[in-house]
Short mmCIF file of C-alpha atoms and ligand atoms in Angstrom, two decimals:
data_model
loop_
_atom_site.label_atom_id
_atom_site.label_comp_id
_atom_site.label_asym_id
_atom_site.label_seq_id
_atom_site.Cartn_x
_atom_site.Cartn_y
_atom_site.Cartn_z
CA MET I 1378 76.94 14.67 -42.29
CA LYS I 1379 75.42 18.14 -42.14
CA ARG I 1380 74.66 19.94 -38.88
CA ARG I 1381 70.92 19.97 -38.25
CA VAL I 1382 68.45 22.44 -36.81
CA LEU I 1383 64.84 21.42 -36.17
CA VAL I 1384 62.11 23.97 -36.86
CA LEU I 1385 58.54 23.72 -35.56
CA THR I 1386 55.41 25.88 -35.31
CA GLY I 1387 53.21 25.52 -32.21
CA GLY I 1388 49.97 27.02 -30.88
CA GLY I 1389 47.36 28.85 -32.96
CA ASP I 1390 48.45 29.76 -36.47
CA CYS I 1391 49.16 33.31 -37.53
CA PRO I 1392 49.83 35.10 -40.83
CA GLY I 1393 53.61 35.18 -41.35
CA LEU I 1394 54.60 31.75 -40.02
CA ASN I 1395 55.66 30.62 -43.49
CA ALA I 1396 57.71 33.79 -43.99
CA VAL I 1397 59.63 32.97 -40.77
CA ILE I 1398 60.28 29.41 -41.99
CA ARG I 1399 61.49 30.74 -45.34
CA GLY I 1400 63.75 33.30 -43.59
CA ILE I 1401 65.37 30.53 -41.51
CA VAL I 1402 65.90 28.30 -44.55
CA LYS I 1403 67.20 31.07 -46.84
CA ARG I 1404 69.73 32.16 -44.22
CA ALA I 1405 70.74 28.56 -43.42
CA SER I 1406 71.29 27.78 -47.10
CA GLN I 1407 74.16 30.28 -47.02
CA GLU I 1408 75.93 27.98 -44.52
CA PRO I 1409 76.95 24.86 -46.50
CA ASP I 1410 77.38 22.65 -43.43
CA TRP I 1411 73.82 23.18 -42.08
CA GLU I 1412 70.44 21.72 -42.99
CA VAL I 1413 66.95 22.57 -41.72
CA ILE I 1414 64.41 19.91 -40.75
CA GLY I 1415 60.74 20.69 -40.05
CA SER I 1416 58.81 18.75 -37.41
CA MET I 1417 55.17 18.42 -38.44
CA GLU I 1418 52.52 19.72 -35.96
CA ALA I 1419 54.96 21.14 -33.42
CA TYR I 1420 56.69 18.38 -31.41
CA ASN I 1421 54.30 15.69 -32.67
CA GLY I 1422 56.41 15.16 -35.78
CA ILE I 1423 59.54 14.18 -33.88
CA LEU I 1424 57.76 12.35 -31.05
CA LYS I 1425 55.54 10.18 -33.25
CA GLU I 1426 56.65 6.76 -34.54
CA PRO I 1427 57.29 6.81 -37.44
CA MET I 1428 58.45 10.40 -37.19
CA GLU I 1429 56.91 13.04 -39.44
CA LEU I 1430 59.76 15.28 -40.48
CA MET I 1431 60.29 17.39 -43.59
CA ILE I 1432 63.52 18.55 -45.18
CA LEU I 1433 63.23 22.31 -45.55
CA ASN I 1434 65.43 23.50 -48.40
CA ASP I 1435 65.22 26.40 -50.85
CA LYS I 1436 62.86 24.43 -53.08
CA ALA I 1437 60.48 23.55 -50.21
CA VAL I 1438 60.13 27.19 -49.13
CA ALA I 1439 59.98 28.87 -52.54
CA GLY I 1440 57.17 31.44 -52.58
CA ILE I 1441 55.71 30.49 -49.18
CA HIS I 1442 56.24 33.97 -47.65
CA ALA I 1443 52.95 35.09 -49.24
CA LYS I 1444 50.97 32.10 -48.02
CA GLY I 1445 48.89 31.98 -44.81
CA GLY I 1446 49.04 29.11 -42.30
CA THR I 1447 52.16 27.00 -41.84
CA ILE I 1448 53.52 24.40 -44.25
CA ILE I 1449 54.70 22.31 -41.29
CA ARG I 1450 51.26 22.47 -39.58
CA THR I 1451 50.66 23.31 -35.94
CA THR I 1452 48.79 22.20 -32.84
CA ASN I 1453 47.84 23.86 -29.56
CA LYS I 1454 47.36 20.55 -27.79
CA GLY I 1455 49.74 18.63 -25.59
CA GLY I 1456 53.49 19.08 -26.09
CA PRO I 1457 56.49 17.08 -24.81
CA PHE I 1458 55.73 17.75 -21.12
CA ALA I 1459 52.03 16.89 -21.41
CA TRP I 1460 51.73 14.44 -24.30
CA GLN I 1461 48.04 13.57 -24.42
CA VAL I 1462 46.94 9.98 -23.96
CA LYS I 1463 43.70 8.46 -22.72
CA ASP I 1464 43.77 6.61 -19.40
CA LYS I 1465 41.83 3.40 -18.64
CA GLU I 1466 38.61 5.37 -18.06
CA GLY I 1467 39.02 7.18 -21.38
CA LYS I 1468 40.01 10.48 -19.75
CA TRP I 1469 42.79 12.58 -21.37
CA ILE I 1470 45.94 12.79 -19.27
CA GLY I 1471 49.33 14.42 -19.93
CA VAL I 1472 52.50 12.28 -20.00
CA ASP I 1473 55.99 13.78 -19.77
CA ARG I 1474 57.97 12.70 -22.86
CA SER I 1475 60.61 15.43 -22.65
CA ASP I 1476 63.51 13.02 -21.88
CA GLU I 1477 62.55 10.93 -24.88
CA LEU I 1478 62.41 14.08 -27.02
CA LEU I 1479 65.96 15.05 -26.02
CA LYS I 1480 67.18 11.55 -26.86
CA LYS I 1481 65.43 11.62 -30.22
CA LEU I 1482 67.05 14.94 -31.06
CA GLN I 1483 70.43 13.43 -30.23
CA TYR I 1484 69.89 10.19 -32.25
CA ASN I 1485 68.84 12.29 -35.23
CA ASN I 1486 71.91 14.54 -34.96
CA ILE I 1487 69.78 17.60 -34.31
CA GLU I 1488 71.93 20.20 -32.58
CA ALA I 1489 69.39 22.95 -32.10
CA VAL I 1490 65.66 23.68 -32.16
CA ILE I 1491 63.86 26.83 -33.35
CA SER I 1492 60.37 26.97 -31.84
CA ILE I 1493 57.99 29.46 -33.47
CA GLY I 1494 55.07 29.95 -31.12
CA GLY I 1495 53.20 32.07 -28.58
CA ASP I 1496 53.54 32.18 -24.80
CA GLY I 1497 52.43 28.55 -24.29
CA SER I 1498 55.02 27.30 -26.79
CA GLN I 1499 57.74 29.50 -25.31
CA ARG I 1500 57.00 28.12 -21.83
CA ILE I 1501 57.78 24.69 -23.30
CA SER I 1502 60.96 26.18 -24.88
CA GLN I 1503 62.11 27.46 -21.49
CA GLN I 1504 61.49 24.08 -19.83
CA LEU I 1505 63.42 22.31 -22.60
CA TYR I 1506 66.25 24.84 -22.34
CA GLU I 1507 66.46 24.15 -18.59
CA LYS I 1508 66.84 20.45 -19.46
CA GLY I 1509 69.81 21.22 -21.72
CA CYS I 1510 68.16 21.68 -25.13
CA ASN I 1511 69.77 24.22 -27.48
CA ILE I 1512 66.61 26.16 -28.26
CA VAL I 1513 65.75 29.51 -29.81
CA GLY I 1514 62.23 31.00 -29.62
CA VAL I 1515 60.41 33.05 -32.24
CA PRO I 1516 57.30 34.85 -30.92
CA LYS I 1517 54.08 34.68 -32.92
CA THR I 1518 50.57 35.79 -32.18
CA ILE I 1519 47.91 37.97 -33.77
CA ASP I 1520 47.12 39.21 -30.24
CA ASN I 1521 50.34 41.26 -29.83
CA ASP I 1522 50.25 40.32 -26.14
CA LEU I 1523 53.98 39.71 -25.57
CA ARG I 1524 55.67 42.65 -23.85
CA SER I 1525 59.26 41.75 -24.74
CA THR I 1526 58.79 42.59 -28.43
CA ASP I 1527 57.41 45.85 -29.84
CA PHE I 1528 55.20 43.90 -32.25
CA THR I 1529 54.51 40.30 -33.16
CA PHE I 1530 54.04 39.39 -36.83
CA GLY I 1531 50.45 38.57 -37.77
CA PHE I 1532 49.05 41.38 -35.65
CA GLN I 1533 49.01 44.03 -38.40
CA THR I 1534 47.28 41.61 -40.77
CA ALA I 1535 44.64 40.84 -38.13
CA VAL I 1536 44.07 44.59 -37.61
CA GLU I 1537 43.59 45.01 -41.36
CA VAL I 1538 41.05 42.19 -41.49
CA ALA I 1539 39.16 43.68 -38.52
CA THR I 1540 39.28 47.18 -40.03
CA ASP I 1541 37.95 45.87 -43.33
CA ALA I 1542 35.10 44.27 -41.36
CA VAL I 1543 34.29 47.61 -39.66
CA ASP I 1544 34.28 49.36 -43.06
CA LYS I 1545 31.84 46.79 -44.40
CA LEU I 1546 29.60 46.94 -41.34
CA VAL I 1547 29.39 50.74 -41.58
CA THR I 1548 27.61 50.63 -44.96
CA THR I 1549 25.01 48.10 -43.87
CA ALA I 1550 24.51 49.75 -40.43
CA GLU I 1551 23.88 53.07 -42.16
CA SER I 1552 21.41 51.58 -44.65
CA HIS I 1553 19.33 49.97 -41.90
CA ASN I 1554 19.79 52.45 -39.03
CA ARG I 1555 21.27 49.72 -36.90
CA VAL I 1556 23.81 49.24 -34.15
CA LEU I 1557 26.27 46.59 -35.29
CA ILE I 1558 28.52 44.88 -32.79
CA LEU I 1559 31.78 43.36 -34.04
CA GLU I 1560 33.51 40.83 -31.75
CA VAL I 1561 37.23 40.47 -32.43
CA MET I 1562 39.97 38.20 -31.04
CA GLY I 1563 42.91 39.21 -28.84
CA ARG I 1564 42.55 37.12 -25.66
CA TYR I 1565 43.12 39.31 -22.59
CA ALA I 1566 44.52 42.27 -24.56
CA GLY I 1567 42.59 44.80 -26.62
CA TRP I 1568 45.19 45.55 -29.32
CA ILE I 1569 43.22 44.24 -32.32
CA GLY I 1570 39.97 45.79 -31.10
CA LEU I 1571 41.23 49.26 -30.26
CA ASN I 1572 43.34 49.56 -33.42
CA ALA I 1573 40.47 48.42 -35.66
CA ALA I 1574 38.08 50.80 -33.88
CA ILE I 1575 40.39 53.76 -34.54
CA ALA I 1576 41.19 52.73 -38.12
CA GLY I 1577 37.57 51.94 -38.95
CA GLY I 1578 36.01 54.89 -37.12
CA ALA I 1579 33.87 52.91 -34.66
CA GLU I 1580 31.81 54.80 -32.06
CA VAL I 1581 32.47 52.40 -29.18
CA SER I 1582 35.55 50.25 -28.43
CA LEU I 1583 35.41 47.88 -25.47
CA ILE I 1584 38.70 46.30 -24.43
CA PRO I 1585 39.74 44.01 -21.54
CA GLU I 1586 42.00 46.68 -20.05
CA ILE I 1587 39.03 49.02 -19.38
CA PRO I 1588 36.02 47.25 -17.78
CA TYR I 1589 32.95 49.04 -19.13
CA ASP I 1590 30.03 50.74 -17.46
CA ILE I 1591 27.01 49.68 -19.51
CA GLY I 1592 25.18 52.90 -18.56
CA LYS I 1593 27.95 54.95 -20.18
CA VAL I 1594 27.88 52.82 -23.33
CA VAL I 1595 24.10 53.34 -23.56
CA LYS I 1596 24.55 57.10 -23.12
CA ALA I 1597 27.13 57.28 -25.91
CA LEU I 1598 24.96 55.18 -28.22
CA ARG I 1599 21.84 57.30 -27.55
CA LYS I 1600 23.77 60.45 -28.42
CA ARG I 1601 25.03 58.92 -31.65
CA VAL I 1602 22.09 56.78 -32.77
CA VAL I 1603 18.95 58.40 -31.41
CA ALA I 1604 20.03 62.04 -31.54
CA GLY I 1605 22.61 61.69 -34.31
CA THR I 1606 23.24 59.63 -37.41
CA GLY I 1607 20.91 56.72 -36.63
CA PHE I 1608 23.57 54.02 -36.67
CA ALA I 1609 26.69 52.99 -34.78
CA ILE I 1610 29.51 50.44 -34.77
CA ILE I 1611 30.79 48.84 -31.57
CA VAL I 1612 34.04 46.85 -31.63
CA ILE I 1613 34.27 44.55 -28.62
CA ALA I 1614 37.36 42.47 -27.85
CA GLU I 1615 36.58 38.86 -26.88
CA GLY I 1616 38.19 39.45 -23.44
CA ALA I 1617 36.26 42.65 -22.64
CA VAL I 1618 34.10 42.63 -19.53
CA ALA I 1619 31.62 44.92 -17.77
CA ILE I 1620 32.49 46.41 -14.37
CA ASN I 1621 31.67 43.64 -11.86
CA GLY I 1622 30.77 41.38 -14.81
CA GLN I 1623 32.07 38.00 -15.93
CA ARG I 1624 34.09 37.17 -19.06
CA THR I 1625 32.35 34.95 -21.60
CA PHE I 1626 33.97 31.70 -22.66
CA SER I 1627 32.85 29.40 -25.44
CA GLN I 1628 34.79 26.74 -23.56
CA PRO I 1629 35.37 27.78 -19.95
CA VAL I 1630 37.71 25.05 -18.72
CA GLU I 1631 40.60 22.99 -20.04
CA ALA I 1632 38.72 19.90 -21.21
CA GLY I 1633 40.67 16.87 -22.36
CA TYR I 1634 43.40 18.45 -24.39
CA GLU I 1635 41.30 21.45 -25.40
CA ASN I 1636 42.40 24.88 -24.12
CA VAL I 1637 40.17 27.44 -22.45
CA ARG I 1638 38.44 29.42 -25.24
CA LEU I 1639 37.09 32.96 -25.04
CA GLY I 1640 34.04 33.90 -27.09
CA GLY I 1641 30.52 35.27 -26.82
CA ALA I 1642 31.29 38.82 -25.64
CA GLY I 1643 29.33 40.34 -28.57
CA PHE I 1644 26.04 38.57 -27.81
CA ARG I 1645 26.52 39.16 -24.09
CA LEU I 1646 26.91 42.90 -24.78
CA MET I 1647 23.75 42.99 -26.90
CA HIS I 1648 21.89 41.37 -24.01
CA GLU I 1649 23.39 43.83 -21.50
CA LEU I 1650 22.37 46.78 -23.70
CA ASN I 1651 18.82 45.47 -23.93
CA GLU I 1652 18.67 44.95 -20.18
CA ALA I 1653 19.90 48.52 -19.70
CA GLY I 1654 16.95 49.79 -21.74
CA PHE I 1655 18.64 50.30 -25.12
CA LYS I 1656 16.14 48.79 -27.54
CA GLU I 1657 17.45 49.87 -30.96
CA ASP I 1658 17.85 47.33 -33.77
CA MET I 1659 21.13 45.48 -33.13
CA ARG I 1660 23.10 42.64 -34.71
CA VAL I 1661 26.30 40.82 -33.79
CA THR I 1662 29.17 39.72 -36.08
CA ILE I 1663 31.88 37.44 -34.73
CA LEU I 1664 34.97 37.86 -36.88
CA GLY I 1665 36.69 34.72 -35.56
CA HIS I 1666 39.40 32.89 -37.44
CA LEU I 1667 39.21 35.17 -40.49
CA GLN I 1668 41.67 37.25 -38.44
CA ARG I 1669 44.19 34.41 -38.51
CA GLY I 1670 43.81 33.09 -42.02
CA GLY I 1671 45.03 34.22 -45.41
CA SER I 1672 48.05 35.99 -46.71
CA PRO I 1673 50.17 38.15 -44.36
CA ASN I 1674 50.38 41.82 -45.33
CA ALA I 1675 53.71 43.34 -46.39
CA TYR I 1676 54.53 44.57 -42.86
CA ASP I 1677 54.09 41.11 -41.35
CA ARG I 1678 56.04 39.42 -44.17
CA ILE I 1679 58.96 41.75 -43.52
CA LEU I 1680 58.89 41.36 -39.72
CA ALA I 1681 58.50 37.58 -40.02
CA SER I 1682 61.41 37.38 -42.50
CA GLN I 1683 63.58 39.42 -40.12
CA PHE I 1684 62.64 37.06 -37.26
CA GLY I 1685 63.52 34.00 -39.36
CA VAL I 1686 66.95 35.27 -40.44
CA LYS I 1687 67.76 36.39 -36.88
CA ALA I 1688 66.64 33.05 -35.37
CA PHE I 1689 69.07 31.09 -37.54
CA GLU I 1690 71.87 33.56 -36.76
CA MET I 1691 71.16 33.01 -33.06
CA VAL I 1692 71.69 29.28 -33.63
CA LEU I 1693 75.01 30.04 -35.38
CA ASN I 1694 76.06 32.21 -32.42
CA ASN I 1695 74.94 29.66 -29.79
CA GLU I 1696 72.45 32.15 -28.35
CA PHE I 1697 70.19 29.55 -26.77
CA GLY I 1698 67.41 30.03 -24.21
CA LYS I 1699 66.64 33.28 -26.01
CA MET I 1700 63.81 34.60 -28.11
CA VAL I 1701 63.92 36.87 -31.15
CA SER I 1702 62.44 40.28 -30.44
CA TYR I 1703 61.73 43.51 -32.29
CA LYS I 1704 62.90 46.61 -30.48
CA HIS I 1705 62.53 49.39 -33.02
CA PRO I 1706 64.51 49.67 -35.24
CA ASN I 1707 66.50 46.55 -34.31
CA ILE I 1708 65.89 42.82 -34.22
CA VAL I 1709 67.45 41.65 -30.96
CA SER I 1710 67.30 38.66 -28.62
CA VAL I 1711 65.85 38.48 -25.10
CA PRO I 1712 65.89 35.64 -22.55
CA ILE I 1713 62.81 33.43 -23.05
CA ILE I 1714 62.21 33.46 -19.29
CA GLN I 1715 61.77 37.23 -19.45
CA ALA I 1716 59.52 37.01 -22.52
CA ILE I 1717 57.07 34.60 -20.91
CA SER I 1718 56.79 36.50 -17.67
CA GLU I 1719 55.45 39.77 -19.10
CA TYR I 1720 51.97 40.10 -20.64
CA ASN I 1721 51.47 43.03 -23.00
CA TYR I 1722 48.29 44.84 -21.93
CA ILE I 1723 47.39 48.20 -23.44
CA ASP I 1724 48.53 50.96 -21.11
CA THR I 1725 45.34 52.91 -20.38
CA ASP I 1726 47.38 56.15 -20.20
CA SER I 1727 49.05 55.51 -23.56
CA ASP I 1728 48.80 57.81 -26.57
CA LEU I 1729 46.82 55.13 -28.41
CA VAL I 1730 44.09 55.31 -25.75
CA LYS I 1731 44.33 59.12 -25.70
CA THR I 1732 43.90 59.16 -29.50
CA ALA I 1733 40.76 57.03 -29.21
CA ARG I 1734 39.35 59.39 -26.58
CA GLY I 1735 40.37 62.39 -28.68
CA LEU I 1736 38.37 60.96 -31.58
CA GLY I 1737 35.34 60.71 -29.33
CA ILE I 1738 35.34 56.89 -29.24
CA CYS I 1739 33.49 55.68 -26.12
CA LEU I 1740 35.68 53.23 -24.19
CA GLY I 1741 32.94 52.45 -21.71
CA ASP I 1742 34.42 54.42 -18.79
O1 F6P E 478 46.02 33.62 -29.61
C1 F6P E 478 45.45 33.72 -30.87
C2 F6P E 478 43.97 33.46 -30.83
O2 F6P E 478 43.47 33.62 -32.13
C3 F6P E 478 43.20 34.31 -29.82
O3 F6P E 478 42.97 35.61 -30.26
C4 F6P E 478 41.95 33.46 -29.62
O4 F6P E 478 41.38 33.68 -28.36
C5 F6P E 478 42.49 32.06 -29.71
O5 F6P E 478 43.71 32.13 -30.41
C6 F6P E 478 41.58 31.08 -30.39
O6 F6P E 478 42.22 29.87 -30.48
P1 F6P E 478 41.66 28.52 -31.14
O7 F6P E 478 40.32 28.81 -31.71
O8 F6P E 478 42.68 28.17 -32.18
O9 F6P E 478 41.65 27.54 -30.03
#
């Protein structure tokens, strides 16, 4: 019987997941005594009865590097330590099925697990590692909010989508003499927003790392719109917040097995601008999941392929409890515990922020 490694994708999807899966399988197919099994929808596939597993061979992964999403599906709900079931009153509660998971891995001759996921998924990886599971983590997120890797795959594609949106908004803003507000994703980090603002030439970029003074935003807009070109683009990250203000959530609390969800910063900003006396014609665009869908760009395909090959080599070398990481120009491994303890905020003294200021972009401070 062949030696088996289980591969799963967890959390929100991200362009490049399929390229990671293909990288793992292509590298594993060079080792005749190994086979790769996919668990559908993260750990659900192995925990469900009957199990939902998929043999991942060269044929199954042919051409998938160019495809968005994940062929083995994903979920950001539950997991082996908080498997979601309804109690007698119909309320969702989490049940710990991690012991059962470890037994199922053993019965199915699975020696190792490669978990491709963001910080939530890697927290699960660390807990499983502490219980004796041979696990390797692969970081993924469009948000680029993990400090232990220079970049995560999916991020560059998301920046391209957001930049394309800015380019499109510019032409319509100019035609109508409007202020157009673009809300982008990124959770508590402003990487997508600031990069798209620089690449697209926005006038204002509001990010979570720099709480904004609405008076200063109004001043910058007046200079540009009223005394200048007549139109402006504002890129606001979903996690951005005014000084002494509150973040906006489309779902503020963990409800049932739904995660907290950010959203609404764009409309909140339009309201704040109005309240501050800025009465120009304004509209809001929420870019949403367009940033996560579709084909990964070449950069993300390459990074994701590197992560996939490295993850399987880590299994071969028994490097468990570790996560793949990009430290330019190398693909290395770092302890998962370190990876999940460091959030990657934009350094407000960084050259990226200085570049934005040098271009005259108002950051709200
Ligand atoms: O972490 C990726 C991300 O797209 C964030 O930018 C966003 O806040 C969140 O996931 C949205 O998640 P979902 O809509 O899948 O719950």
